[in-house]
């Protein structure tokens, strides 16, 4: 645990008692704060009370009396589509609002009281973006661990950020950060910051695309990281890289791309035709063949590989060490995960493809696809799927909006299956050797499942049950 510093003998309220909320409450108490908590869920309050925390209904009159700070869990809206009543009450009371990520950055250095004695001070790598955050973060952690470095993975993946151990001499903390986390944190000071890409997502939460990008941009603008790894395949990435660099030769910014051969005198990492290439100061430094790496299939994973490679190079890891670690990376569950192979048919679980951009990248990674798709559709429609549809042999549509979803797939043979069991059974029965049965929903899961993980687990279970 990293005890939260700066709140000794002060009163801090915590709103939301899920994983990050309870973790923050414990770390605050460990650091000497007096902690009040609240969650609308009675069961969550009972759990907190069993640990000795006092519950207070913060939205009621006088709820913020004596409170110095409010810490909010990331899933709770603080501005759009409407402020949570507790957060609105904190504003009126003049109580600063923060989250566990802000607490982490303001407390990390004080948690390592022996840093002056370290040969190498600990460092933090923070990864954000629309798609690929989890794979990129996990891949960075895997590379560091494989090369003998002390690494911990936390944030939106792995452990809660305040649950990790204070890093030791030369230790590295790898954080995956969502826009919900970067938007509200009052301290953001990573040593290396990574921006993977940007596509429409969570627009209701951020008041549109501009607000969504602004939330991501805070990671780079607030703390001034020593090195920035920026995906430049979208205009927002090009803009961000330009804003952060002082000249074309400024190697504090590493530009990365998948599919585009980058040029110029700066520090560049790109993947093209299955090969990752690093250029620096106008000359090629290294090249890695990504085509045979089973844990990183497709152009979208090649983009993740470029971002992870660049971050690790910024930390001083040698290219051949990174290449060896790539070969042993097995990928993450629900992200282009091969769950079975039978009779020449490959079954792939990409349930994390909850938006159109992620789904089209999955579709472009394979050929002869029996595509299981559908769910709770997001803003923006399905027109962005067009580049991946030529690889689809047939679509098997699930979800409560299955009929509407199928209408958004022009030129694709689509069968309305509604539920996962029917879709898997039909796709398996019709698949031929060389086909890929791919779950890449292009939609959220909440019409039928509690999470994309549950949806992916159901797909894998149905596939394995039929073998």
Tab-separated table of C-alpha atoms in Angstrom, residues 128-421:
chain	number	residue	atom	x	y	z
A	128	UNK	CA	-3.861	6.467	-22.092
A	129	UNK	CA	-5.810	6.531	-25.368
A	130	UNK	CA	-9.054	5.092	-26.748
A	131	UNK	CA	-7.980	1.599	-27.768
A	132	UNK	CA	-5.029	-0.580	-26.896
A	133	UNK	CA	-4.355	0.912	-23.452
A	134	UNK	CA	-4.577	-2.402	-21.629
A	135	UNK	CA	-2.502	-4.384	-24.121
A	136	UNK	CA	0.127	-1.642	-24.326
A	137	UNK	CA	0.344	-1.338	-20.530
A	138	UNK	CA	0.520	-5.108	-20.040
A	139	UNK	CA	3.114	-5.424	-22.801
A	140	UNK	CA	5.331	-2.735	-21.238
A	141	UNK	CA	5.067	-4.517	-17.886
A	142	UNK	CA	5.824	-7.870	-19.534
A	143	UNK	CA	8.923	-6.494	-21.282
A	144	UNK	CA	10.226	-4.924	-18.082
A	145	UNK	CA	9.561	-8.056	-16.048
A	146	UNK	CA	11.143	-10.266	-18.734
A	147	UNK	CA	14.307	-8.183	-18.667
A	148	UNK	CA	14.680	-8.411	-14.896
A	149	UNK	CA	13.382	-4.991	-13.985
A	150	UNK	CA	11.180	-4.419	-10.941
A	151	UNK	CA	7.782	-3.537	-12.435
A	152	UNK	CA	4.245	-3.204	-11.081
A	153	UNK	CA	1.082	-2.906	-13.210
A	154	UNK	CA	-1.807	-0.870	-11.834
A	155	UNK	CA	-4.553	1.690	-12.474
A	156	UNK	CA	-7.306	0.691	-14.868
A	157	UNK	CA	-5.696	-2.758	-15.115
A	158	UNK	CA	-4.183	-4.986	-12.481
A	159	UNK	CA	-4.139	-3.653	-8.924
A	160	UNK	CA	-5.615	-0.440	-7.592
A	161	UNK	CA	-3.024	2.295	-7.870
A	162	UNK	CA	-2.796	2.814	-4.112
A	163	UNK	CA	-2.681	-0.936	-3.415
A	164	UNK	CA	0.760	-1.417	-4.949
A	165	UNK	CA	3.945	-1.604	-2.917
A	166	UNK	CA	6.110	1.528	-2.746
A	167	UNK	CA	8.595	0.974	-5.620
A	168	UNK	CA	12.174	0.196	-4.689
A	169	UNK	CA	15.526	1.133	-6.178
A	170	UNK	CA	15.018	1.390	-9.946
A	171	UNK	CA	11.395	0.228	-9.677
A	172	UNK	CA	8.903	1.096	-12.409
A	173	UNK	CA	5.150	1.527	-12.044
A	174	UNK	CA	3.132	1.040	-15.245
A	175	UNK	CA	-0.317	2.659	-15.120
A	176	UNK	CA	-3.203	2.274	-17.523
A	177	UNK	CA	-5.303	5.429	-17.217
A	178	UNK	CA	-8.778	5.942	-18.653
A	179	UNK	CA	-10.193	9.347	-19.551
A	180	UNK	CA	-12.320	9.101	-16.396
A	181	UNK	CA	-9.107	8.955	-14.359
A	182	UNK	CA	-7.060	11.604	-16.175
A	183	UNK	CA	-9.988	14.048	-16.315
A	184	UNK	CA	-10.228	14.635	-12.570
A	185	UNK	CA	-6.779	13.893	-11.099
A	186	UNK	CA	-5.277	17.021	-9.516
A	187	UNK	CA	-1.738	15.661	-9.898
A	188	UNK	CA	-0.421	13.920	-13.032
A	189	UNK	CA	3.381	13.645	-13.145
A	190	UNK	CA	4.523	10.487	-14.969
A	191	UNK	CA	8.102	10.115	-16.181
A	192	UNK	CA	6.952	8.575	-19.478
A	193	UNK	CA	3.469	9.229	-20.872
A	194	UNK	CA	1.940	7.230	-23.744
A	195	UNK	CA	-0.951	8.222	-26.024
A	196	UNK	CA	-2.062	5.256	-28.155
A	197	UNK	CA	-4.820	6.701	-30.369
A	198	UNK	CA	-8.175	8.480	-30.264
A	199	UNK	CA	-11.606	7.448	-31.515
A	200	UNK	CA	-15.121	8.397	-30.347
A	201	UNK	CA	-15.967	6.856	-26.972
A	202	UNK	CA	-17.518	7.993	-23.676
A	203	UNK	CA	-18.752	11.143	-25.433
A	204	UNK	CA	-21.711	11.582	-23.077
A	205	UNK	CA	-19.322	11.594	-20.113
A	206	UNK	CA	-17.064	14.270	-21.627
A	207	UNK	CA	-19.588	16.490	-23.423
A	208	UNK	CA	-18.346	15.517	-26.887
A	209	UNK	CA	-15.150	14.674	-28.727
A	210	UNK	CA	-13.353	17.848	-27.691
A	211	UNK	CA	-13.926	17.176	-24.008
A	212	UNK	CA	-12.849	13.554	-24.447
A	213	UNK	CA	-9.555	14.574	-26.066
A	214	UNK	CA	-9.031	17.283	-23.452
A	215	UNK	CA	-9.295	14.652	-20.711
A	216	UNK	CA	-6.607	12.541	-22.406
A	217	UNK	CA	-4.401	15.579	-23.079
A	218	UNK	CA	-4.230	16.441	-19.367
A	219	UNK	CA	-1.785	13.557	-18.827
A	220	UNK	CA	0.748	15.371	-21.011
A	221	UNK	CA	-0.072	19.001	-20.227
A	222	UNK	CA	-0.357	18.920	-16.438
A	223	UNK	CA	2.899	17.321	-15.332
A	224	UNK	CA	5.359	17.648	-18.199
A	225	UNK	CA	6.645	14.069	-18.524
A	226	UNK	CA	10.312	13.587	-19.416
A	227	UNK	CA	9.362	11.540	-22.481
A	228	UNK	CA	6.128	11.309	-24.446
A	229	UNK	CA	5.192	8.452	-26.774
A	230	UNK	CA	2.489	9.701	-29.137
A	231	UNK	CA	0.450	7.721	-31.657
A	232	UNK	CA	0.181	9.984	-34.699
A	233	UNK	CA	-2.301	8.061	-36.829
A	234	UNK	CA	-5.056	10.600	-36.028
A	235	UNK	CA	-5.069	14.384	-36.182
A	236	UNK	CA	-5.304	14.639	-32.406
A	237	UNK	CA	-2.072	12.674	-32.017
A	238	UNK	CA	-0.306	14.838	-34.615
A	239	UNK	CA	-1.526	17.932	-32.805
A	240	UNK	CA	-0.392	16.622	-29.426
A	241	UNK	CA	3.067	15.653	-30.698
A	242	UNK	CA	3.449	19.090	-32.248
A	243	UNK	CA	2.401	20.842	-29.040
A	244	UNK	CA	4.878	18.866	-26.944
A	245	UNK	CA	7.984	19.218	-29.125
A	246	UNK	CA	10.249	22.245	-29.540
A	247	UNK	CA	11.751	21.158	-32.871
A	248	UNK	CA	11.685	18.302	-35.392
A	249	UNK	CA	14.786	16.881	-33.687
A	250	UNK	CA	13.290	17.026	-30.165
A	251	UNK	CA	13.605	13.416	-28.984
A	252	UNK	CA	11.579	14.016	-25.842
A	253	UNK	CA	8.671	13.086	-28.138
A	254	UNK	CA	8.662	9.645	-29.772
A	255	UNK	CA	6.153	9.450	-32.611
A	256	UNK	CA	4.633	6.033	-33.343
A	257	UNK	CA	2.417	4.743	-36.143
A	258	UNK	CA	0.906	1.574	-37.525
A	259	UNK	CA	0.754	1.455	-41.289
A	260	UNK	CA	2.540	4.721	-42.065
A	261	UNK	CA	6.257	5.030	-42.742
A	262	UNK	CA	7.281	8.015	-40.656
A	263	UNK	CA	10.058	10.351	-41.750
A	264	UNK	CA	12.137	13.174	-40.339
A	265	UNK	CA	15.067	13.654	-37.978
A	266	UNK	CA	13.185	12.880	-34.769
A	267	UNK	CA	12.696	9.664	-32.759
A	268	UNK	CA	10.275	7.468	-34.713
A	269	UNK	CA	8.815	3.981	-34.255
A	270	UNK	CA	6.419	2.569	-36.823
A	271	UNK	CA	5.035	-0.749	-38.036
A	272	UNK	CA	4.525	-1.395	-41.734
A	273	UNK	CA	3.802	-4.676	-43.517
A	274	UNK	CA	4.371	-6.538	-40.252
A	275	UNK	CA	7.773	-5.045	-39.432
A	276	UNK	CA	8.454	-2.674	-36.539
A	277	UNK	CA	11.180	-0.138	-37.293
A	278	UNK	CA	12.923	2.383	-35.044
A	279	UNK	CA	14.567	5.495	-36.501
A	280	UNK	CA	16.528	8.063	-34.539
A	281	UNK	CA	18.478	11.074	-35.756
A	282	UNK	CA	17.859	10.110	-39.362
A	283	UNK	CA	19.089	6.529	-39.221
A	284	UNK	CA	17.531	3.135	-38.589
A	285	UNK	CA	18.325	1.753	-35.149
A	286	UNK	CA	16.408	-1.537	-35.098
A	287	UNK	CA	13.795	-3.684	-36.843
A	288	UNK	CA	11.567	-6.486	-35.535
A	289	UNK	CA	9.423	-8.926	-37.531
A	290	UNK	CA	6.024	-8.937	-35.781
A	291	UNK	CA	4.248	-11.286	-38.184
A	292	UNK	CA	4.915	-14.512	-36.299
A	293	UNK	CA	4.132	-13.191	-32.814
A	294	UNK	CA	0.855	-14.917	-31.907
A	295	UNK	CA	0.168	-12.644	-28.930
A	296	UNK	CA	0.130	-9.537	-31.163
A	297	UNK	CA	-2.031	-10.252	-34.232
A	298	UNK	CA	-3.118	-7.515	-36.621
A	299	UNK	CA	-2.269	-3.884	-37.303
A	300	UNK	CA	-3.913	-2.660	-34.102
A	301	UNK	CA	-1.655	-4.887	-32.014
A	302	UNK	CA	1.315	-3.782	-34.081
A	303	UNK	CA	0.435	-0.230	-33.028
A	304	UNK	CA	0.379	-1.421	-29.400
A	305	UNK	CA	3.762	-3.065	-29.956
A	306	UNK	CA	5.191	0.203	-31.316
A	307	UNK	CA	3.952	2.175	-28.312
A	308	UNK	CA	5.268	-0.388	-25.819
A	309	UNK	CA	8.584	-0.636	-27.680
A	310	UNK	CA	8.996	3.144	-27.638
A	311	UNK	CA	8.184	3.411	-23.927
A	312	UNK	CA	10.682	0.703	-23.052
A	313	UNK	CA	13.349	2.245	-25.266
A	314	UNK	CA	12.777	5.505	-23.357
A	315	UNK	CA	13.509	3.499	-20.201
A	316	UNK	CA	16.772	2.190	-21.635
A	317	UNK	CA	15.739	-1.338	-22.671
A	318	UNK	CA	17.691	-2.723	-25.646
A	319	UNK	CA	15.844	-3.633	-28.896
A	320	UNK	CA	16.816	-7.317	-28.771
A	321	UNK	CA	15.566	-7.604	-25.205
A	322	UNK	CA	12.247	-6.132	-26.292
A	323	UNK	CA	12.026	-8.515	-29.261
A	324	UNK	CA	12.611	-11.537	-27.013
A	325	UNK	CA	9.869	-10.348	-24.660
A	326	UNK	CA	7.460	-9.855	-27.588
A	327	UNK	CA	7.860	-13.521	-28.491
A	328	UNK	CA	6.785	-14.677	-25.031
A	329	UNK	CA	3.812	-12.305	-24.730
A	330	UNK	CA	0.554	-14.267	-24.743
A	331	UNK	CA	-1.838	-11.330	-25.027
A	332	UNK	CA	-4.665	-10.371	-22.705
A	333	UNK	CA	-8.042	-12.031	-22.182
A	334	UNK	CA	-10.833	-10.576	-24.338
A	335	UNK	CA	-8.390	-8.780	-26.669
A	336	UNK	CA	-7.768	-10.801	-29.867
A	337	UNK	CA	-7.469	-13.835	-27.584
A	338	UNK	CA	-7.381	-17.222	-29.307
A	339	UNK	CA	-9.635	-19.397	-27.147
A	340	UNK	CA	-9.695	-22.534	-29.311
A	341	UNK	CA	-8.636	-24.069	-32.621
A	342	UNK	CA	-10.517	-27.037	-34.034
A	343	UNK	CA	-10.925	-28.602	-37.492
A	344	UNK	CA	-9.006	-25.734	-39.081
A	345	UNK	CA	-11.243	-23.079	-37.489
A	346	UNK	CA	-9.837	-20.482	-35.076
A	347	UNK	CA	-12.059	-18.965	-32.370
A	348	UNK	CA	-11.021	-15.474	-31.248
A	349	UNK	CA	-12.396	-13.513	-28.303
A	350	UNK	CA	-12.126	-9.732	-28.745
A	351	UNK	CA	-14.992	-8.791	-26.435
A	352	UNK	CA	-13.066	-5.650	-25.446
A	353	UNK	CA	-13.843	-4.273	-28.931
A	354	UNK	CA	-16.717	-2.267	-27.490
A	355	UNK	CA	-16.623	0.519	-30.072
A	356	UNK	CA	-16.527	0.704	-33.854
A	357	UNK	CA	-12.869	1.696	-34.103
A	358	UNK	CA	-11.683	-1.258	-32.002
A	359	UNK	CA	-13.938	-3.660	-33.903
A	360	UNK	CA	-12.762	-2.578	-37.346
A	361	UNK	CA	-9.164	-3.111	-36.284
A	362	UNK	CA	-10.043	-6.632	-35.170
A	363	UNK	CA	-11.807	-7.274	-38.484
A	364	UNK	CA	-8.743	-6.099	-40.388
A	365	UNK	CA	-6.519	-8.489	-38.439
A	366	UNK	CA	-8.111	-11.669	-39.852
A	367	UNK	CA	-9.552	-13.125	-43.060
A	368	UNK	CA	-12.626	-15.330	-43.689
A	369	UNK	CA	-14.408	-14.092	-40.582
A	370	UNK	CA	-17.572	-15.525	-39.076
A	371	UNK	CA	-18.311	-12.386	-37.068
A	372	UNK	CA	-20.280	-12.348	-33.816
A	373	UNK	CA	-21.261	-8.747	-33.164
A	374	UNK	CA	-23.874	-6.523	-31.572
A	375	UNK	CA	-24.902	-5.253	-28.173
A	376	UNK	CA	-25.676	-1.810	-26.805
A	377	UNK	CA	-24.872	0.493	-29.705
A	378	UNK	CA	-22.850	3.659	-29.094
A	379	UNK	CA	-23.131	7.118	-30.622
A	380	UNK	CA	-21.859	7.601	-34.145
A	381	UNK	CA	-23.453	4.642	-35.898
A	382	UNK	CA	-21.711	1.755	-37.661
A	383	UNK	CA	-20.439	3.387	-40.859
A	384	UNK	CA	-16.875	3.297	-39.532
A	385	UNK	CA	-16.913	-0.500	-39.814
A	386	UNK	CA	-16.750	-0.339	-43.617
A	387	UNK	CA	-12.961	-0.897	-43.980
A	388	UNK	CA	-13.200	-4.233	-42.154
A	389	UNK	CA	-16.351	-5.631	-43.723
A	390	UNK	CA	-14.664	-7.161	-46.818
A	391	UNK	CA	-13.055	-9.708	-44.482
A	392	UNK	CA	-16.450	-10.828	-43.143
A	393	UNK	CA	-18.009	-13.966	-44.605
A	394	UNK	CA	-21.107	-13.665	-42.437
A	395	UNK	CA	-22.255	-11.770	-39.348
A	396	UNK	CA	-24.141	-13.349	-36.449
A	397	UNK	CA	-25.792	-10.517	-34.529
A	398	UNK	CA	-26.555	-10.638	-30.808
A	399	UNK	CA	-28.088	-8.197	-28.330
A	400	UNK	CA	-31.425	-6.521	-27.771
A	401	UNK	CA	-30.799	-4.195	-30.728
A	402	UNK	CA	-29.784	-7.045	-33.049
A	403	UNK	CA	-32.208	-6.173	-35.854
A	404	UNK	CA	-31.171	-2.499	-35.880
A	405	UNK	CA	-27.492	-3.455	-35.729
A	406	UNK	CA	-27.880	-5.832	-38.693
A	407	UNK	CA	-29.409	-3.031	-40.783
A	408	UNK	CA	-26.201	-1.057	-40.268
A	409	UNK	CA	-24.095	-3.693	-42.079
A	410	UNK	CA	-24.764	-3.094	-45.790
A	411	UNK	CA	-23.463	-5.747	-48.134
A	412	UNK	CA	-22.858	-8.247	-45.332
A	413	UNK	CA	-24.911	-11.393	-44.922
A	414	UNK	CA	-26.239	-11.060	-41.383
A	415	UNK	CA	-28.268	-13.461	-39.275
A	416	UNK	CA	-30.090	-12.235	-36.188
A	417	UNK	CA	-29.204	-14.612	-33.370
A	418	UNK	CA	-29.906	-12.390	-30.327
A	419	UNK	CA	-28.044	-14.546	-27.780
A	420	UNK	CA	-24.473	-15.845	-27.607
A	421	UNK	CA	-25.348	-19.540	-27.535
